[in-house]
Coordinates of C-alpha atoms and ligand atoms in Angstrom, one line a residue:
X1 CA -4.4 37.1 9.4
X2 CA -4.9 33.7 8.0
X3 CA -7.0 31.4 10.3
X4 CA -5.0 28.8 11.8
X5 CA -5.8 25.4 10.7
X6 CA -6.1 22.4 13.4
X7 CA -3.6 19.9 12.7
X8 CA -2.9 16.7 15.3
X9 CA 0.9 15.8 15.8
X10 CA 2.8 13.5 17.3
X11 CA 6.4 13.3 18.2
X12 CA 6.7 9.4 18.0
X13 CA 9.4 7.2 19.0
X14 CA 13.4 6.9 18.3
X15 CA 14.5 9.8 16.1
X16 CA 10.9 11.0 16.0
X17 CA 10.9 13.7 18.8
X18 CA 14.1 15.5 17.1
X19 CA 13.3 15.3 13.9
X20 CA 9.7 16.8 14.5
X21 CA 11.2 19.8 16.7
X22 CA 13.3 20.5 13.9
X23 CA 10.1 20.4 11.4
X24 CA 7.8 22.4 13.7
X25 CA 10.6 25.4 14.0
X26 CA 10.4 25.3 10.1
X27 CA 6.9 25.5 9.7
X28 CA 6.9 28.4 12.4
X29 CA 9.6 30.5 10.7
X30 CA 8.1 30.2 7.5
X31 CA 4.5 31.5 8.5
X32 CA 2.7 28.3 8.2
X33 CA -0.9 29.1 10.0
X34 CA -1.5 26.0 12.0
X35 CA -3.1 25.5 15.4
X36 CA -1.3 22.2 16.5
X37 CA -2.7 19.7 19.2
X38 CA -0.2 17.2 20.2
X39 CA -1.0 13.8 21.0
X40 CA 1.2 10.7 22.3
X41 CA 0.8 7.5 20.5
X42 CA 3.6 4.5 19.8
X43 CA 6.0 2.5 21.9
X44 CA 5.1 4.2 25.6
X45 CA 1.5 3.7 25.1
X46 CA 1.7 0.3 24.0
X47 CA 3.7 -0.5 26.8
X48 CA 1.1 1.1 29.3
X49 CA -1.2 -2.0 27.9
X50 CA -3.3 -0.2 24.9
X51 CA -2.6 -3.0 22.6
X52 CA -3.3 -0.7 19.7
X53 CA -0.7 2.0 20.6
X54 CA -3.5 4.7 19.9
X55 CA -5.2 6.3 23.3
X56 CA -8.7 7.2 22.8
X57 CA -8.1 10.9 23.6
X58 CA -5.7 10.6 20.2
X59 CA -8.4 9.4 18.4
X60 CA -10.9 12.5 19.6
X61 CA -8.2 14.9 18.6
X62 CA -7.8 13.1 14.8
X63 CA -11.5 13.3 14.5
X64 CA -11.7 16.7 15.2
X65 CA -8.8 18.2 13.0
X66 CA -8.6 15.4 10.3
X67 CA -5.0 15.9 9.6
X68 CA -2.3 14.3 11.0
X69 CA 1.8 15.0 11.2
X70 CA 3.1 12.0 12.5
X71 CA 6.8 11.3 13.3
X72 CA 7.9 7.7 13.1
X73 CA 6.9 4.9 16.0
X74 CA 8.9 1.9 16.9
X75 CA 6.6 -0.9 17.3
X76 CA 7.9 -3.3 19.8
X77 CA 8.9 -6.6 18.5
X78 CA 6.4 -9.7 20.0
X79 CA 4.0 -9.1 22.3
X80 CA 1.1 -9.1 19.7
X81 CA 1.2 -5.6 19.0
X82 CA -0.9 -4.2 16.0
X83 CA 1.0 -2.3 13.6
X84 CA -0.1 1.3 14.4
X85 CA 0.5 2.6 11.0
X86 CA -1.8 -0.2 9.6
X87 CA -4.5 0.6 12.4
X88 CA -4.8 4.3 11.6
X89 CA -4.8 3.7 7.9
X90 CA -7.8 1.5 8.2
X91 CA -9.5 3.1 11.0
X92 CA -9.2 6.5 8.9
X93 CA -9.9 5.3 5.4
X94 CA -6.6 6.6 4.3
X95 CA -6.6 4.6 0.7
X96 CA -4.0 6.5 -0.9
X97 CA -0.4 6.2 0.2
X98 CA 1.6 8.8 -2.0
X99 CA 5.2 8.9 -1.9
X100 CA 7.3 11.3 -4.2
X101 CA 10.9 9.9 -4.8
X102 CA 13.5 12.4 -6.3
X103 CA 16.9 12.1 -6.8
X104 CA 19.0 15.2 -6.0
X105 CA 22.1 14.9 -8.0
X106 CA 25.2 15.6 -8.0
X107 CA 24.3 17.1 -4.6
X108 CA 23.1 13.6 -3.1
X109 CA 24.9 10.4 -4.1
X110 CA 22.5 8.4 -6.5
X111 CA 22.9 5.8 -9.2
X112 CA 19.8 7.2 -10.8
X113 CA 20.3 11.3 -11.2
X114 CA 17.4 11.8 -13.3
X115 CA 14.7 10.2 -11.1
X116 CA 11.5 12.2 -10.4
X117 CA 8.7 9.7 -10.1
X118 CA 5.7 9.4 -7.7
X119 CA 4.5 6.2 -6.4
X120 CA 0.6 5.7 -5.7
X121 CA -0.1 2.8 -3.7
X122 CA -3.5 1.2 -2.6
X123 CA -3.5 1.4 1.2
X124 CA -6.4 -0.6 2.8
X125 CA -7.1 -3.8 0.5
X126 CA -5.0 -6.5 -1.0
X127 CA -3.1 -9.3 1.4
X128 CA -3.2 -6.3 4.3
X129 CA -6.3 -7.5 4.8
X130 CA -4.7 -9.8 7.5
X131 CA -7.3 -12.7 6.4
X132 CA -5.1 -15.9 7.0
X133 CA -6.1 -19.3 8.0
X134 CA -4.2 -22.8 8.9
X135 CA -5.8 -25.2 6.5
X136 CA -4.2 -28.4 7.9
X137 CA -1.1 -29.5 9.5
X138 CA 1.0 -28.4 7.0
X139 CA -0.8 -25.4 4.8
X140 CA -1.5 -21.8 5.6
X141 CA -3.5 -19.6 3.5
X142 CA -3.8 -15.8 3.1
X143 CA -6.9 -14.1 1.6
X144 CA -6.0 -11.3 -1.0
X145 CA -9.1 -9.1 -1.5
X146 CA -9.2 -6.6 -4.6
X147 CA -12.5 -4.6 -4.7
X148 CA -14.0 -2.6 -7.9
X149 CA -14.5 0.6 -5.8
X150 CA -11.3 0.3 -3.7
X151 CA -9.5 -0.1 -6.9
X152 CA -11.3 2.6 -8.9
X153 CA -10.8 5.3 -6.0
X154 CA -7.1 4.4 -6.0
X155 CA -6.5 4.5 -10.0
X156 CA -8.8 7.5 -10.1
X157 CA -6.7 9.3 -7.7
X158 CA -3.7 8.4 -9.5
X159 CA -4.8 9.9 -12.3
X160 CA -6.4 13.0 -10.7
X161 CA -2.8 13.2 -9.3
X162 CA -1.2 13.1 -12.4
X163 CA -3.2 15.9 -13.9
X164 CA -3.1 18.3 -10.8
X165 CA 0.7 17.8 -10.6
X166 CA 1.8 18.2 -14.3
X167 CA 2.9 14.5 -14.5
X168 CA 2.3 12.9 -18.1
X169 CA 2.2 9.3 -17.7
X170 CA 0.8 7.0 -15.4
X171 CA 2.3 3.4 -15.2
X172 CA 0.0 0.5 -13.3
X173 CA 1.8 -3.0 -12.0
X174 CA 0.3 -5.8 -11.3
X175 CA 0.7 -9.7 -11.7
X176 CA -2.3 -10.2 -13.5
X177 CA -0.9 -13.2 -15.7
X178 CA -1.0 -15.4 -12.6
X179 CA -3.7 -13.8 -10.4
X180 CA -6.4 -13.1 -13.0
X181 CA -9.4 -12.1 -11.1
X182 CA -8.1 -10.3 -8.4
X183 CA -5.1 -8.4 -10.1
X184 CA -6.8 -9.0 -13.3
X185 CA -9.6 -6.6 -12.0
X186 CA -6.8 -3.8 -10.7
X187 CA -5.7 -3.8 -14.4
X188 CA -9.0 -3.9 -16.0
X189 CA -10.4 -0.9 -13.7
X190 CA -7.1 0.7 -14.8
X191 CA -7.8 0.7 -18.6
X192 CA -11.3 1.5 -18.0
X193 CA -10.4 4.6 -15.8
X194 CA -7.6 5.4 -18.2
X195 CA -9.9 6.1 -20.9
X196 CA -11.1 9.2 -19.2
X197 CA -7.7 10.8 -19.2
X198 CA -6.6 10.7 -22.8
X199 CA -3.9 13.8 -22.2
X200 CA -2.3 11.3 -19.7
X201 CA 0.2 8.5 -21.1
X202 CA -0.9 5.1 -19.6
X203 CA 0.8 1.6 -19.6
X204 CA 0.9 -1.4 -17.8
X205 CA 3.5 -3.7 -16.5
X206 CA 3.9 -7.0 -14.9
X207 CA 5.4 -6.4 -11.3
X208 CA 8.4 -8.3 -11.7
X209 CA 9.9 -6.7 -14.3
X210 CA 8.3 -3.0 -13.4
X211 CA 10.2 -3.6 -9.9
X212 CA 13.4 -4.2 -11.6
X213 CA 12.9 -1.1 -13.9
X214 CA 12.3 0.9 -11.2
X215 CA 15.5 -0.4 -9.3
X216 CA 17.5 0.0 -12.9
X217 CA 16.1 2.7 -15.2
X218 CA 13.6 4.9 -12.9
X219 CA 13.8 7.8 -15.3
X220 CA 10.9 5.4 -17.3
X221 CA 8.7 6.4 -14.6
X222 CA 6.3 9.6 -13.8
X223 CA 3.4 8.1 -11.9
X224 CA 3.2 4.4 -10.7
X225 CA -0.1 3.0 -9.2
X226 CA -0.3 -0.4 -7.7
X227 CA -1.7 -2.6 -5.2
X228 CA -1.4 -2.6 -1.6
X229 CA 1.7 -5.3 -1.1
X230 CA 3.6 -4.4 -4.6
X231 CA 3.2 -0.7 -3.6
X232 CA 4.8 -1.5 -0.2
X233 CA 7.9 -2.9 -1.7
X234 CA 8.3 -0.8 -4.8
X235 CA 8.1 2.4 -2.8
X236 CA 10.7 0.9 -0.5
X237 CA 13.0 0.2 -3.7
X238 CA 12.4 3.4 -5.1
X239 CA 13.0 5.6 -1.8
X240 CA 16.1 3.4 -1.7
X241 CA 17.6 4.1 -5.3
X242 CA 17.0 8.0 -4.7
X243 CA 19.8 8.0 -2.3
X244 CA 18.6 8.1 1.2
X245 CA 15.3 6.5 3.0
X246 CA 16.0 9.9 5.0
X247 CA 14.7 12.2 2.4
X248 CA 11.3 11.1 1.6
X249 CA 8.2 12.5 2.7
X250 CA 4.7 10.6 2.0
X251 CA 1.2 11.0 2.4
X252 CA -1.7 8.8 3.3
X253 CA -5.1 10.4 2.2
X254 CA -8.6 9.5 2.6
X255 CA -11.9 10.9 1.8
X256 CA -12.1 12.8 5.2
X257 CA -8.7 12.2 6.9
X258 CA -5.0 12.7 5.6
X259 CA -1.6 12.0 7.4
X260 CA 1.5 13.2 6.7
X261 CA 4.9 11.2 7.7
X262 CA 8.8 10.5 6.6
X263 CA 8.9 7.2 4.9
X264 CA 11.5 6.0 7.2
X265 CA 11.2 4.6 11.0
X266 CA 12.4 5.7 14.2
X267 CA 15.9 4.8 13.6
X268 CA 16.6 3.8 17.2
X269 CA 20.5 3.3 16.4
X270 CA 21.0 6.8 16.0
X271 CA 18.1 8.2 18.2
X272 CA 19.4 10.9 20.8
X273 CA 22.4 11.7 18.7
X274 CA 21.2 14.8 17.4
X275 CA 22.3 13.4 13.9
X276 CA 19.3 12.5 12.5
X277 CA 18.2 14.1 9.0
X278 CA 14.8 16.1 9.4
X279 CA 14.1 16.3 5.8
X280 CA 11.8 13.2 5.2
X281 CA 9.2 14.6 7.9
X282 CA 9.5 18.0 6.7
X283 CA 8.9 16.9 3.0
X284 CA 5.9 15.3 4.4
X285 CA 4.7 18.6 6.2
X286 CA 5.4 20.3 3.1
X287 CA 2.5 17.7 1.5
X288 CA 0.4 18.6 4.5
X289 CA 0.8 22.5 3.8
X290 CA -0.3 21.7 0.1
X291 CA -3.1 20.0 1.4
X292 CA -4.4 22.4 4.0
X293 CA -4.4 25.2 1.2
X294 CA -1.0 26.7 2.4
X295 CA 0.6 26.0 -1.1
X296 CA 2.5 29.1 -0.7
X297 CA 4.4 28.4 2.6
X298 CA 4.9 24.8 1.1
X299 CA 6.8 26.3 -1.8
X300 CA 8.5 28.3 0.5
X301 CA 10.1 25.6 2.6
X302 CA 10.4 23.3 -0.3
X303 CA 12.6 25.8 -2.0
X304 CA 14.6 26.6 1.2
X305 CA 15.3 23.1 1.7
X306 CA 16.3 22.3 -2.0
X307 CA 18.7 25.3 -1.6
X308 CA 19.8 23.8 1.4
X309 CA 20.8 20.4 0.0
X310 CA 22.3 22.3 -3.1
X311 CA 24.8 24.2 -0.7
X312 CA 26.2 21.1 0.3
X313 CA 24.7 21.4 4.0
X314 CA 24.3 17.7 4.4
X315 CA 23.0 15.4 7.7
X316 CA 25.7 12.4 8.3
X317 CA 23.8 9.7 6.4
X318 CA 24.4 11.9 3.0
X319 CA 27.6 13.6 3.8
X320 CA 30.0 12.5 1.2
X321 CA 33.4 14.6 0.9
X322 CA 33.1 15.2 -2.4
X323 CA 29.6 16.3 -2.7
X324 CA 28.9 18.0 0.4
X325 CA 30.6 21.2 2.0
X326 CA 29.5 20.9 5.6
X327 CA 28.2 18.0 8.0
X328 CA 25.7 19.1 10.2
X329 CA 23.3 17.7 13.2
X330 CA 19.6 17.9 13.3
X331 CA 19.5 21.1 14.7
X332 CA 22.3 23.1 12.5
X333 CA 20.3 21.4 9.5
X334 CA 17.2 23.1 10.6
X335 CA 18.9 26.4 11.2
X336 CA 20.3 26.3 7.6
X337 CA 16.8 25.6 6.1
X338 CA 15.3 28.9 8.3
X339 CA 18.3 31.0 7.0
X340 CA 17.4 30.3 3.6
X341 CA 13.7 31.0 3.5
X342 CA 12.7 32.8 0.7
X343 CA 15.7 31.6 -1.5
X344 CA 15.4 29.2 -4.4
X345 CA 17.6 26.4 -5.7
X346 CA 20.2 27.1 -8.4
X347 CA 20.4 24.2 -10.2
X348 CA 17.8 21.8 -8.8
X349 CA 14.3 22.1 -9.8
X350 CA 12.1 24.8 -7.7
X351 CA 9.2 23.6 -6.3
X352 CA 5.5 25.6 -7.4
X353 CA 2.4 24.6 -5.6
X354 CA 0.7 27.4 -7.1
X355 CA -3.0 26.5 -8.0
X356 CA -2.5 22.7 -6.7
X357 CA -5.7 22.0 -5.3
X358 CA -6.3 22.1 -1.5
X359 CA -8.1 19.5 0.4
X360 CA -6.6 16.7 -1.6
X361 CA -8.2 15.6 -4.6
X362 CA -11.9 16.0 -5.1
X363 CA -12.9 12.5 -6.8
X364 CA -15.6 12.0 -9.2
X365 CA -18.3 9.5 -7.7
X366 CA -17.6 5.9 -8.7
X367 CA -18.8 4.8 -11.7
X368 CA -22.6 3.0 -11.3
X369 CA -22.6 -0.5 -10.7
X370 CA -23.0 -2.6 -13.6
X371 CA -25.4 -5.3 -12.8
X372 CA -24.5 -8.8 -13.6
X373 CA -26.5 -11.9 -13.4
X374 CA -25.4 -14.3 -10.9
X375 CA -25.7 -17.9 -11.0
X376 CA -24.3 -20.7 -8.6
X377 CA -22.9 -23.5 -10.4
X378 CA -21.0 -25.4 -7.5
X379 CA -19.0 -25.6 -4.6
X380 CA -15.2 -25.7 -4.0
X381 CA -14.7 -28.1 -0.6
X382 CA -11.1 -28.0 1.2
X383 CA -10.4 -31.0 3.3
X384 CA -7.3 -32.5 5.0
X385 CA -6.4 -36.1 3.8
X386 CA -3.0 -37.8 4.3
X387 CA -3.2 -40.1 1.4
X388 CA -2.9 -40.3 -2.6
X389 CA -5.1 -38.2 -5.0
X390 CA -6.4 -41.6 -6.2
X391 CA -7.4 -42.8 -2.9
X392 CA -9.1 -39.3 -1.9
X393 CA -11.2 -39.8 -5.5
X394 CA -12.1 -43.4 -4.1
X395 CA -13.3 -42.2 -1.0
X396 CA -15.6 -38.9 -2.6
X397 CA -17.0 -40.5 -5.1
X398 CA -19.5 -42.5 -3.7
X399 CA -20.9 -39.0 -1.6
X400 CA -21.5 -37.8 -5.3
X401 CA -24.8 -37.6 -6.9
X402 CA -25.4 -36.3 -10.6
X403 CA -26.6 -32.6 -9.3
X404 CA -23.0 -31.9 -8.2
X405 CA -20.6 -34.0 -9.8
X406 CA -16.7 -34.3 -8.8
X407 CA -15.0 -32.3 -11.3
X408 CA -11.3 -32.0 -10.2
X409 CA -9.0 -32.5 -6.9
X410 CA -6.3 -30.0 -6.6
X411 CA -3.6 -29.6 -4.3
X412 CA -1.5 -26.6 -3.9
X413 CA -3.4 -25.3 -6.8
X414 CA -2.6 -27.7 -9.1
X415 CA -4.8 -30.5 -10.4
X416 CA -4.0 -34.1 -9.4
X417 CA -7.1 -35.8 -10.2
X418 CA -8.5 -36.7 -12.7
X419 CA -4.9 -37.4 -14.7
X420 CA -2.7 -35.8 -12.3
X421 CA 0.9 -35.9 -13.0
X422 CA 2.5 -38.4 -10.8
X423 CA 5.7 -36.0 -10.0
X424 CA 3.1 -33.6 -8.6
X425 CA 4.1 -32.8 -4.7
X426 CA 0.8 -33.2 -2.4
X427 CA 0.7 -31.3 0.7
X428 CA -2.1 -32.4 3.3
X429 CA -4.8 -30.0 2.5
X430 CA -6.7 -31.1 -0.9
X431 CA -9.6 -28.7 -2.8
X432 CA -12.5 -31.1 -4.3
X433 CA -14.0 -28.9 -7.1
X434 CA -17.9 -30.1 -7.5
X435 CA -20.0 -28.9 -10.4
X436 CA -23.5 -29.0 -11.4
X437 CA -24.1 -29.9 -14.9
X438 CA -27.6 -28.0 -14.9
X439 CA -27.0 -24.5 -13.2
X440 CA -28.4 -23.2 -10.6
X441 CA -27.3 -24.9 -7.4
X442 CA -29.7 -25.0 -4.5
X443 CA -27.8 -24.1 -0.9
X444 CA -29.9 -27.4 0.0
X445 CA -28.0 -29.3 -2.6
X446 CA -24.5 -28.0 -1.2
X447 CA -25.6 -28.9 2.4
X448 CA -26.7 -32.3 1.5
X449 CA -23.3 -33.0 -0.3
X450 CA -21.4 -31.7 3.1
X451 CA -23.6 -33.7 5.1
X452 CA -22.4 -37.0 2.7
X453 CA -18.9 -36.3 2.9
X454 CA -19.1 -35.4 6.7
X455 CA -20.9 -39.1 7.4
X456 CA -18.1 -40.5 5.1
X457 CA -15.3 -39.2 7.7
X458 CA -13.9 -36.3 5.5
X459 CA -12.5 -33.5 7.7
X460 CA -13.5 -30.4 5.6
X461 CA -12.2 -27.3 6.6
X462 CA -13.5 -24.5 3.9
X463 CA -16.2 -24.3 1.4
X464 CA -16.6 -21.6 -1.0
X465 CA -19.5 -21.4 -3.5
X466 CA -18.8 -20.9 -7.1
X467 CA -20.8 -18.6 -9.3
X468 CA -20.9 -17.4 -12.8
X469 CA -21.4 -13.9 -13.6
X470 CA -23.0 -13.0 -16.9
X471 CA -22.3 -16.6 -17.9
X472 CA -18.5 -16.1 -17.0
X473 CA -16.9 -18.1 -14.2
X474 CA -16.2 -16.2 -11.3
X475 CA -13.6 -18.7 -10.5
X476 CA -10.3 -19.7 -11.9
X477 CA -9.3 -22.9 -13.2
X478 CA -6.9 -25.1 -11.3
X479 CA -3.0 -25.2 -13.0
X480 CA -3.0 -28.3 -15.1
X481 CA -7.1 -28.2 -15.8
Ligands
LIG1 P1 14.9 2.9 10.0 O1 13.9 3.6 8.8 O2 14.1 3.4 11.2 O3 16.5 2.7 9.8 C1 16.8 2.4 8.7 C2 18.2 2.8 8.8 O4 18.1 4.4 8.0 C3 18.9 2.9 10.0 O5 20.2 2.8 9.7 C4 18.5 4.5 10.4 O6 19.7 4.9 11.0 C5 18.6 5.4 8.9 N1 17.6 6.1 9.0 C6 16.5 6.5 8.9 N2 15.7 7.7 9.5 C7 16.6 8.4 9.1 C8 17.0 9.7 8.9 N3 15.9 10.8 9.0 N4 18.2 10.3 9.2 C9 19.5 9.5 9.1 N5 19.3 8.0 8.9 C10 18.0 7.7 9.1 O7 14.3 1.2 9.8 P2 14.0 0.0 10.7 O8 15.4 0.4 11.8 O9 14.0 -1.1 10.3 O10 13.0 0.3 11.6 C11 13.2 1.0 13.0 C12 11.7 1.1 13.6 O11 10.8 2.0 12.9 C13 10.9 0.0 13.7 O12 10.5 -0.3 15.2 C14 9.7 -0.2 12.7 O13 8.7 -0.9 12.8 C15 9.7 1.1 12.6 N6 9.0 1.8 11.4 C16 8.0 2.9 11.7 C17 7.4 3.5 10.2 C18 6.6 4.8 11.0 O14 6.6 4.9 11.9 N7 6.4 5.0 9.7 C19 8.1 3.3 9.1 C20 8.9 2.1 9.1 C21 9.4 1.7 10.2

């Protein structure tokens, strides 16, 4: 008898309990060896006053089992509730979100019958740091963070995933033509790490055309790796074009923990009616079984499920007169999958998880850090100002010494002084760039400059030190500079 693997699960909100019951029933009948621990998270917990939506005892179970099967949660609108999903991903270090997007034509209606791709989304960094500032009356700013180790980990994961799952190509998508440093780093690390995988075809696309191609020609792709925000958007586009959000499962993987779920939400519009499709959560559970080393059970369930879909046994949201045989609710769909355990699909590609490594991907250690010289060469100071760029420059220039000269003023990233374009619209937050001709700027020089600006009644909101790394600027030029 196989040892049972401890797994934490949560029934969630809306359709969550219905689809979780169906999923657990199939897991049991298929012979999954699980020691299940239930935790309560979500709407009721939020409303009982726990603002994270996760009580202490739930964390204790997650720390114990390290594996989490989660039904969808309703995030109450307003009231300052934090997204429970983001909290769990960040708290448990679940850096990789993996979302297979497959079409099941001709059994499930889709415009793209040949779609079979996997989105690997970085889950912790980028604009999801939630670091935002109101910089003035009129201007809000959000900080996008891309780190080398964070990027290396997700890119390495994507290549290792491709190898382990017999995938041939990895595509990276960024907007590095605009965000040259942050997205530029993601692209650069992709190229560096990619060199270790000569057996895998690899390419980079700018995100806008990449996302459009996912929608119009998804057969071009195999594995796609993206920073957090683009990954969020592209994975929903991809799930949608397979035919139904009800069919997608996903995993969130970290070094020590892993969480498995459906891609869809709690569907309050159909909750309690017994019509929800349990497939998304079930396919999440299949990924979980592979992760915990029960690939044989995963294969059994996945194939029974494919056969059920192929036999035209469909829940309401994918039921079509022409392609379906019978419309069923959650419970009957579950029974039909159970009845097909041991069978394989006749036309759809059968699943086979033999030999897929358990415990998630064992990633090699991060590359050694390349030490670079770092030299402070100036400072960007943001301040509020209602007036013209010329008037602002006239106020600032008397505060400036040769140590740190005023190199430019920009507004919303566009250079407006010296020699700005008169047509440029200016908001009430301005950036002043001070650069040293001599290099090696001391903190005391910056403080002295700030002191002089303060005495001139300048209303500054933010200062960022500017550095060169190995002689190359660690900051971008302003548009028009
Ligand atoms: P949703 O995914 O819940 O529903 C979108 C549409 O798809 C609805 O018409 C719904 O009926 C249908 N649908 C979704 N899953 C289905 C299934 N299994 N079977 C049949 N039809 C299905 O998205 P939403 O309505 O935007 O969000 C509802 C709630 O879910 C919100 O509170 C949101 O915050 C939450 N949510 C949670 C998660 C999560 O826990 N991972 C993810 C997304 C949204």
